[in-house]
Amino acid sequence: MGLLYNLMSLFSLIQTVILVLGAGVIGQTPSSLVPAIITFGDSLVDIGNNNYLPTVFKANYPPYGRDFPNHRPTGRFCNGKLATDFAADILGFKTYAPAYHSRREFRRNILLGANFASAGSGFDETTAQLSGAIPLSRQLHHFKKYRYRLVNATNSKQAASIIKDALYIVSFGSSDFIQNYYVNPFINKVYSPNEYSSMLIRTFKQFIKDLYHLGARRIGATSLPPLGCLPIAKTLYRHRESGKCVTRINRDAQRFNAKMNVAASQLQRAHPELKIVVFDIFTPFYNLVLSPSNYGFAEAGRGCCGTGVVETTTLMCNTKSLGTCSNATQYVFWDSAHPSEAANRILAGALIVQGCSCFEDPKMNS
C-alpha cells in the first residue's frame, strides 16, 4: 500500500510540474513536459524496430504484449509497457513516440519524437553484428535523417526547437556484456571486463558529443542493471556460485556504471548547455530482486514466460511455452532477460525522480 501511495504521489507531483512548465513549447502535446522523446538503445527500450529486421531477436509474437493496452505484441520485450512507456505517461504523453522503422506510424507521429532502439544492439558495433541488430552508428544515422524529415513536416525553426527541447534516452550496454563479451573468446581472452568497459565508455562519450553537436541538450543515459541477477545470466554463468545473483557479473556492471558517471560529469563540464543524467537502474532493480515481497512480487528468480530451468528468451518464451504464468504482476521478470510490466512501472518511478533535472525549463533558472 505504501508503494502504491508513493507512486501516486510521484505522479501527482510530476503532473503539477507539467502544468507549470508544459505550455508553450513548440511541437509538444498540451500537457506534456517535453515536446518529444527520442530513444536509442537495445531490447530494454526497443518498441518494435526489430520487427522489420531479419533477426532472431524479436518480440512480435504472443505471449509478448499480452498485457499491453491493445493486448497484442508490439515488438516490446515485455508482457506490457516498458519503463520508458511509463515515463512518457508520467510526462504527459497520450501517444508514444513511434519506432523509426514503423513507417506509417512514424509519419503520423513524427512530432512526438522517434525510437531508434534495436534489441541486441550495444555500444560495441560487433554486438549488433552478432545478433543482426541495428548498431549504434546506424541509429545515429537514422537520427540525422529524422532531423531532415522533421523539418519537412514542420519548418526549420520548429524542428530546431523540438530537437533542442526533446528528452533523449540512451540505453546500451547489457547486450555488450551478456550477448557478446562473456560468450565471445575473441574479446574476453584479450580484454579484461574493466578494459572492455573503458572501450564502451569511450564510445558512449563520443556518442553523446555527436548528439550534442546535432542539437540534443537533455540526455538521460541508463546505467547497467544488475546483469548477474538476470535469469539467463544465472542459468549460463552461476554454475556453483551460491546466492541469488552472479556476483562477479554484478561487480562488472557496477564498475561500468561508475565509469559512466565519471564520463557524464566530464561531458557536463565540457558542454555547459548539456543536461545529462545517468539513470541508476542497478539499485532499484537489485532491490526488487533481493526483496521482491517488499514491492508486492512473489517471484524474482525466474521469468513469467519460461521454464525456470533453461531460460533463453527466443526458445522458451513463445506461444508454445510451457508454464507461462497467468499473472505477470507477481513476477519481477517477464522472460529470461527483461523485467515485467509491473517491475517496469516501479523502475519508471525511479527514473523520473532521478531525472528531474533533465526536465527543468531553462527559463526557470535564468
Short mmCIF file of C-alpha atoms in Angstrom, two decimals:
data_model
loop_
_atom_site.label_atom_id
_atom_site.label_comp_id
_atom_site.label_asym_id
_atom_site.label_seq_id
_atom_site.Cartn_x
_atom_site.Cartn_y
_atom_site.Cartn_z
CA MET A 1 0.00 0.00 0.00
CA GLY A 2 2.88 2.35 0.84
CA LEU A 3 4.50 1.74 -2.55
CA LEU A 4 1.26 2.49 -4.40
CA TYR A 5 0.79 5.69 -2.37
CA ASN A 6 4.35 6.81 -3.18
CA LEU A 7 3.85 6.20 -6.90
CA MET A 8 0.55 8.11 -6.86
CA SER A 9 2.22 10.98 -5.02
CA LEU A 10 5.06 11.00 -7.55
CA PHE A 11 2.59 11.08 -10.42
CA SER A 12 0.73 13.99 -8.81
CA LEU A 13 3.97 15.90 -8.30
CA ILE A 14 5.12 15.41 -11.88
CA GLN A 15 1.70 16.39 -13.24
CA THR A 16 1.87 19.62 -11.22
CA VAL A 17 5.27 20.43 -12.68
CA ILE A 18 3.91 19.67 -16.16
CA LEU A 19 1.06 22.16 -15.71
CA VAL A 20 3.52 24.86 -14.65
CA LEU A 21 6.22 24.27 -17.27
CA GLY A 22 4.47 22.40 -20.05
CA ALA A 23 2.68 25.10 -22.01
CA GLY A 24 4.16 26.96 -24.93
CA VAL A 25 6.88 24.63 -26.22
CA ILE A 26 6.53 24.15 -29.97
CA GLY A 27 5.60 20.65 -31.08
CA GLN A 28 4.50 19.18 -27.77
CA THR A 29 1.08 17.98 -26.75
CA PRO A 30 -0.83 20.41 -24.47
CA SER A 31 0.02 18.51 -21.28
CA SER A 32 3.50 17.08 -21.92
CA LEU A 33 6.57 18.44 -20.18
CA VAL A 34 8.93 17.91 -23.13
CA PRO A 35 7.96 18.21 -26.80
CA ALA A 36 9.35 14.84 -27.85
CA ILE A 37 11.16 11.73 -26.63
CA ILE A 38 13.99 10.35 -28.74
CA THR A 39 15.35 6.94 -27.79
CA PHE A 40 18.47 4.97 -28.71
CA GLY A 41 19.34 1.58 -27.31
CA ASP A 42 18.74 -2.15 -27.07
CA SER A 43 15.93 -4.52 -26.09
CA LEU A 44 15.17 -2.67 -22.85
CA VAL A 45 13.80 0.22 -24.93
CA ASP A 46 13.10 -1.27 -28.39
CA ILE A 47 9.39 -0.79 -29.17
CA GLY A 48 9.33 -2.65 -32.47
CA ASN A 49 12.22 -1.72 -34.75
CA ASN A 50 13.43 -5.32 -34.77
CA ASN A 51 10.06 -6.36 -36.22
CA TYR A 52 11.41 -5.14 -39.54
CA LEU A 53 14.81 -6.87 -39.36
CA PRO A 54 15.96 -10.39 -40.31
CA THR A 55 17.00 -11.21 -36.74
CA VAL A 56 16.00 -13.83 -34.16
CA PHE A 57 15.77 -11.09 -31.53
CA LYS A 58 12.11 -10.25 -31.97
CA ALA A 59 9.11 -9.91 -29.69
CA ASN A 60 6.34 -9.55 -32.27
CA TYR A 61 4.52 -12.73 -31.30
CA PRO A 62 2.45 -13.88 -28.30
CA PRO A 63 2.67 -14.02 -25.37
CA TYR A 64 4.69 -10.77 -25.67
CA GLY A 65 2.35 -7.81 -25.39
CA ARG A 66 -0.49 -9.76 -23.82
CA ASP A 67 -0.97 -7.10 -21.11
CA PHE A 68 -0.31 -4.09 -23.36
CA PRO A 69 -3.40 -1.84 -23.81
CA ASN A 70 -4.29 -3.49 -27.14
CA HIS A 71 -3.32 -6.97 -25.86
CA ARG A 72 -1.17 -7.53 -28.95
CA PRO A 73 2.58 -8.00 -29.37
CA THR A 74 4.21 -4.73 -30.41
CA GLY A 75 7.86 -5.70 -30.51
CA ARG A 76 8.43 -4.73 -26.88
CA PHE A 77 10.29 -7.39 -24.91
CA CYS A 78 7.71 -7.39 -22.17
CA ASN A 79 4.19 -8.52 -21.38
CA GLY A 80 3.12 -4.87 -21.43
CA LYS A 81 4.68 -1.44 -21.07
CA LEU A 82 8.38 -0.65 -20.81
CA ALA A 83 9.81 1.69 -18.17
CA THR A 84 10.16 4.34 -20.88
CA ASP A 85 6.45 3.98 -21.71
CA PHE A 86 5.53 4.66 -18.10
CA ALA A 87 7.93 7.61 -18.04
CA ALA A 88 6.19 9.01 -21.13
CA ASP A 89 2.82 8.54 -19.40
CA ILE A 90 4.03 10.43 -16.36
CA LEU A 91 5.45 13.21 -18.54
CA GLY A 92 2.02 13.73 -20.05
CA PHE A 93 2.21 11.99 -23.43
CA LYS A 94 -1.03 10.48 -24.71
CA THR A 95 0.69 8.75 -27.64
CA TYR A 96 4.16 7.21 -27.65
CA ALA A 97 6.93 8.33 -29.97
CA PRO A 98 6.95 5.78 -32.82
CA ALA A 99 9.50 3.19 -33.83
CA TYR A 100 11.58 4.72 -36.61
CA HIS A 101 11.02 1.75 -38.93
CA SER A 102 7.26 1.63 -38.43
CA ARG A 103 6.73 3.90 -41.48
CA ARG A 104 3.03 4.76 -41.30
CA GLU A 105 3.01 5.32 -37.53
CA PHE A 106 6.32 7.17 -37.79
CA ARG A 107 4.97 9.58 -40.39
CA ARG A 108 1.80 10.15 -38.36
CA ASN A 109 3.54 10.86 -35.03
CA ILE A 110 6.90 12.28 -36.10
CA LEU A 111 6.44 15.39 -33.94
CA LEU A 112 6.41 13.24 -30.79
CA GLY A 113 9.96 12.01 -31.39
CA ALA A 114 11.28 8.67 -32.54
CA ASN A 115 12.57 5.39 -31.17
CA PHE A 116 15.71 4.07 -32.91
CA ALA A 117 16.45 1.24 -30.44
CA SER A 118 17.15 -2.29 -31.61
CA ALA A 119 17.20 -5.41 -29.45
CA GLY A 120 20.69 -6.91 -29.41
CA SER A 121 22.49 -3.65 -30.08
CA GLY A 122 25.22 -2.10 -27.96
CA PHE A 123 27.99 0.44 -27.68
CA ASP A 124 30.22 -2.17 -29.33
CA GLU A 125 29.43 -2.42 -33.04
CA THR A 126 30.24 -6.15 -33.04
CA THR A 127 27.44 -6.76 -30.53
CA ALA A 128 24.84 -5.69 -33.07
CA GLN A 129 26.60 -7.61 -35.84
CA LEU A 130 26.36 -10.85 -33.87
CA SER A 131 22.59 -10.54 -33.48
CA GLY A 132 21.65 -8.77 -36.70
CA ALA A 133 20.56 -5.68 -34.79
CA ILE A 134 20.86 -2.01 -35.73
CA PRO A 135 24.25 -0.81 -34.46
CA LEU A 136 24.73 2.44 -32.58
CA SER A 137 26.33 4.14 -35.59
CA ARG A 138 23.32 3.30 -37.73
CA GLN A 139 20.90 4.50 -35.07
CA LEU A 140 22.74 7.83 -35.11
CA HIS A 141 22.49 7.92 -38.91
CA HIS A 142 18.75 7.35 -38.65
CA PHE A 143 18.51 10.25 -36.20
CA LYS A 144 20.21 12.53 -38.72
CA LYS A 145 17.60 11.52 -41.31
CA TYR A 146 14.86 12.10 -38.73
CA ARG A 147 16.06 15.70 -38.29
CA TYR A 148 15.62 16.36 -42.00
CA ARG A 149 12.18 14.73 -42.04
CA LEU A 150 11.16 16.82 -39.04
CA VAL A 151 11.99 20.00 -40.96
CA ASN A 152 9.87 18.79 -43.89
CA ALA A 153 6.99 18.03 -41.51
CA THR A 154 7.13 21.46 -39.85
CA ASN A 155 9.75 24.09 -40.64
CA SER A 156 13.35 24.67 -39.69
CA LYS A 157 12.54 26.84 -36.65
CA GLN A 158 10.01 24.43 -35.17
CA ALA A 159 12.21 21.43 -35.90
CA ALA A 160 15.18 23.06 -34.16
CA SER A 161 13.01 23.80 -31.13
CA ILE A 162 11.79 20.20 -30.89
CA ILE A 163 15.32 18.82 -31.28
CA LYS A 164 16.68 21.14 -28.58
CA ASP A 165 13.93 20.66 -26.02
CA ALA A 166 13.33 16.92 -26.53
CA LEU A 167 14.31 14.33 -23.95
CA TYR A 168 16.92 11.88 -25.27
CA ILE A 169 17.18 8.42 -23.74
CA VAL A 170 20.28 6.29 -24.30
CA SER A 171 20.18 2.66 -23.15
CA PHE A 172 23.04 0.41 -24.24
CA GLY A 173 25.49 -1.95 -22.54
CA SER A 174 23.56 -5.00 -21.36
CA SER A 175 23.86 -6.84 -24.68
CA ASP A 176 27.53 -5.87 -24.92
CA PHE A 177 28.26 -7.99 -21.86
CA ILE A 178 25.61 -10.73 -21.80
CA GLN A 179 25.41 -11.46 -25.54
CA ASN A 180 28.94 -10.54 -26.56
CA TYR A 181 31.76 -10.17 -24.03
CA TYR A 182 31.01 -13.15 -21.76
CA VAL A 183 30.44 -15.54 -24.66
CA ASN A 184 32.98 -14.20 -27.17
CA PRO A 185 36.53 -15.56 -26.68
CA PHE A 186 37.83 -13.15 -29.31
CA ILE A 187 37.06 -10.40 -26.80
CA ASN A 188 37.17 -11.88 -23.30
CA LYS A 189 40.52 -13.57 -23.92
CA VAL A 190 42.03 -10.26 -24.99
CA TYR A 191 40.39 -7.70 -22.71
CA SER A 192 39.53 -7.80 -19.04
CA PRO A 193 36.00 -6.69 -18.08
CA ASN A 194 37.48 -3.42 -16.86
CA GLU A 195 39.29 -2.82 -20.14
CA TYR A 196 36.20 -3.67 -22.14
CA SER A 197 34.16 -1.25 -20.03
CA SER A 198 36.64 1.52 -20.80
CA MET A 199 36.27 0.82 -24.51
CA LEU A 200 32.49 1.04 -24.26
CA ILE A 201 32.66 4.26 -22.26
CA ARG A 202 34.82 5.89 -24.92
CA THR A 203 32.10 5.09 -27.44
CA PHE A 204 29.45 6.41 -25.05
CA LYS A 205 31.26 9.73 -24.68
CA GLN A 206 31.67 10.16 -28.42
CA PHE A 207 28.02 9.30 -28.99
CA ILE A 208 26.87 11.94 -26.50
CA LYS A 209 29.16 14.50 -28.15
CA ASP A 210 27.67 13.62 -31.54
CA LEU A 211 24.14 14.07 -30.20
CA TYR A 212 25.09 17.38 -28.64
CA HIS A 213 26.50 18.71 -31.89
CA LEU A 214 23.29 17.63 -33.62
CA GLY A 215 21.22 19.72 -31.22
CA ALA A 216 20.46 17.46 -28.23
CA ARG A 217 20.58 19.16 -24.83
CA ARG A 218 18.62 16.94 -22.41
CA ILE A 219 20.01 13.41 -22.26
CA GLY A 220 19.25 10.59 -19.86
CA ALA A 221 21.57 7.58 -20.10
CA THR A 222 20.67 4.41 -18.23
CA SER A 223 23.26 2.56 -16.23
CA LEU A 224 23.62 -1.19 -16.48
CA PRO A 225 21.10 -3.17 -14.45
CA PRO A 226 22.32 -5.94 -12.10
CA LEU A 227 23.21 -8.24 -15.02
CA GLY A 228 24.18 -11.05 -12.68
CA CYS A 229 20.59 -11.22 -11.42
CA LEU A 230 19.03 -11.85 -14.84
CA PRO A 231 17.62 -15.39 -15.06
CA ILE A 232 19.60 -16.00 -18.26
CA ALA A 233 22.84 -14.92 -16.57
CA LYS A 234 22.22 -17.18 -13.59
CA THR A 235 21.47 -20.11 -15.89
CA LEU A 236 24.56 -19.60 -18.04
CA TYR A 237 27.17 -18.31 -15.60
CA ARG A 238 26.31 -19.07 -11.98
CA HIS A 239 27.50 -22.69 -12.02
CA ARG A 240 28.43 -23.47 -8.41
CA GLU A 241 28.23 -19.91 -7.13
CA SER A 242 25.75 -19.61 -4.29
CA GLY A 243 23.30 -16.76 -3.83
CA LYS A 244 20.55 -15.19 -5.87
CA CYS A 245 22.82 -13.45 -8.38
CA VAL A 246 26.19 -13.92 -10.09
CA THR A 247 28.43 -11.67 -8.01
CA ARG A 248 31.28 -11.23 -10.49
CA ILE A 249 28.91 -10.11 -13.26
CA ASN A 250 27.19 -7.62 -10.97
CA ARG A 251 30.60 -6.32 -9.96
CA ASP A 252 31.49 -5.77 -13.63
CA ALA A 253 28.22 -3.87 -14.10
CA GLN A 254 28.89 -1.66 -11.08
CA ARG A 255 32.37 -0.80 -12.33
CA PHE A 256 30.94 0.09 -15.72
CA ASN A 257 28.33 2.29 -14.05
CA ALA A 258 30.99 4.11 -12.06
CA LYS A 259 32.88 4.85 -15.28
CA MET A 260 29.68 6.11 -16.91
CA ASN A 261 29.06 8.53 -14.06
CA VAL A 262 32.57 9.92 -14.36
CA ALA A 263 32.17 10.26 -18.13
CA ALA A 264 28.84 12.08 -17.72
CA SER A 265 30.42 14.56 -15.30
CA GLN A 266 33.24 15.20 -17.77
CA LEU A 267 30.75 15.76 -20.58
CA GLN A 268 28.73 18.14 -18.43
CA ARG A 269 31.78 20.25 -17.65
CA ALA A 270 32.86 20.35 -21.29
CA HIS A 271 29.41 21.34 -22.55
CA PRO A 272 27.71 23.82 -20.19
CA GLU A 273 24.40 23.77 -22.09
CA LEU A 274 24.15 19.99 -21.77
CA LYS A 275 21.88 18.48 -19.15
CA ILE A 276 22.89 14.85 -18.77
CA VAL A 277 21.74 12.41 -16.11
CA VAL A 278 22.84 8.82 -15.62
CA PHE A 279 19.74 6.93 -14.52
CA ASP A 280 20.71 4.40 -11.86
CA ILE A 281 18.88 1.26 -12.94
CA PHE A 282 21.11 -1.02 -10.88
CA THR A 283 19.95 -0.04 -7.40
CA PRO A 284 16.15 -0.16 -7.77
CA PHE A 285 16.35 -3.31 -9.90
CA TYR A 286 18.68 -5.02 -7.42
CA ASN A 287 16.31 -4.15 -4.58
CA LEU A 288 13.43 -5.74 -6.49
CA VAL A 289 15.39 -8.97 -6.94
CA LEU A 290 16.67 -9.19 -3.38
CA SER A 291 13.41 -8.25 -1.65
CA PRO A 292 10.57 -8.86 -4.11
CA SER A 293 7.91 -9.19 -1.42
CA ASN A 294 8.61 -5.63 -0.27
CA TYR A 295 7.31 -4.45 -3.63
CA GLY A 296 4.39 -6.84 -3.99
CA PHE A 297 6.15 -9.55 -6.02
CA ALA A 298 6.20 -13.27 -5.34
CA GLU A 299 8.92 -14.41 -7.76
CA ALA A 300 12.27 -12.88 -8.74
CA GLY A 301 14.28 -15.96 -9.64
CA ARG A 302 12.70 -16.84 -13.00
CA GLY A 303 10.67 -15.17 -15.68
CA CYS A 304 6.91 -15.43 -16.02
CA CYS A 305 7.47 -16.79 -19.53
CA GLY A 306 9.96 -19.64 -19.26
CA THR A 307 10.65 -22.94 -17.60
CA GLY A 308 12.70 -21.77 -14.67
CA VAL A 309 15.45 -24.20 -15.69
CA VAL A 310 16.65 -23.23 -19.16
CA GLU A 311 15.99 -19.52 -19.57
CA THR A 312 16.57 -18.48 -23.16
CA THR A 313 14.20 -15.83 -24.43
CA THR A 314 13.75 -16.84 -28.07
CA LEU A 315 13.37 -20.57 -27.43
CA MET A 316 11.37 -20.56 -24.24
CA CYS A 317 9.04 -17.54 -24.48
CA ASN A 318 6.64 -18.19 -27.35
CA THR A 319 3.09 -19.39 -28.00
CA LYS A 320 4.05 -22.97 -27.05
CA SER A 321 5.93 -22.11 -23.87
CA LEU A 322 5.26 -24.47 -21.00
CA GLY A 323 4.44 -22.97 -17.67
CA THR A 324 3.98 -19.33 -18.67
CA CYS A 325 2.40 -17.72 -15.63
CA SER A 326 -1.18 -16.46 -15.63
CA ASN A 327 -0.44 -13.35 -13.57
CA ALA A 328 2.73 -11.49 -14.56
CA THR A 329 2.21 -8.86 -11.85
CA GLN A 330 3.67 -11.36 -9.39
CA TYR A 331 6.94 -11.64 -11.33
CA VAL A 332 9.90 -9.25 -11.42
CA PHE A 333 10.97 -10.74 -14.76
CA TRP A 334 8.78 -11.34 -17.77
CA ASP A 335 11.28 -13.55 -19.60
CA SER A 336 14.89 -14.56 -19.04
CA ALA A 337 16.34 -11.09 -19.55
CA HIS A 338 13.63 -8.44 -19.30
CA PRO A 339 11.53 -7.03 -16.46
CA SER A 340 7.78 -7.44 -16.35
CA GLU A 341 5.42 -4.53 -16.84
CA ALA A 342 4.87 -4.40 -13.07
CA ALA A 343 8.61 -4.10 -12.47
CA ASN A 344 8.92 -1.53 -15.24
CA ARG A 345 6.29 0.62 -13.51
CA ILE A 346 8.46 0.79 -10.40
CA LEU A 347 11.65 1.40 -12.37
CA ALA A 348 9.97 4.27 -14.23
CA GLY A 349 9.20 5.99 -10.95
CA ALA A 350 12.86 5.77 -10.01
CA LEU A 351 13.88 7.17 -13.41
CA ILE A 352 11.59 10.18 -13.10
CA VAL A 353 12.84 11.04 -9.61
CA GLN A 354 16.47 10.83 -10.72
CA GLY A 355 15.92 12.70 -13.97
CA CYS A 356 14.00 15.73 -12.78
CA SER A 357 16.96 18.00 -13.68
CA CYS A 358 16.60 16.88 -17.31
CA PHE A 359 13.04 18.18 -17.38
CA GLU A 360 13.65 21.58 -15.83
CA ASP A 361 12.78 24.52 -18.01
CA PRO A 362 15.97 26.58 -18.52
CA LYS A 363 13.87 29.78 -18.24
CA MET A 364 13.09 28.90 -14.64
CA ASN A 365 16.80 29.17 -13.79
CA SER A 366 17.53 32.36 -15.71
#
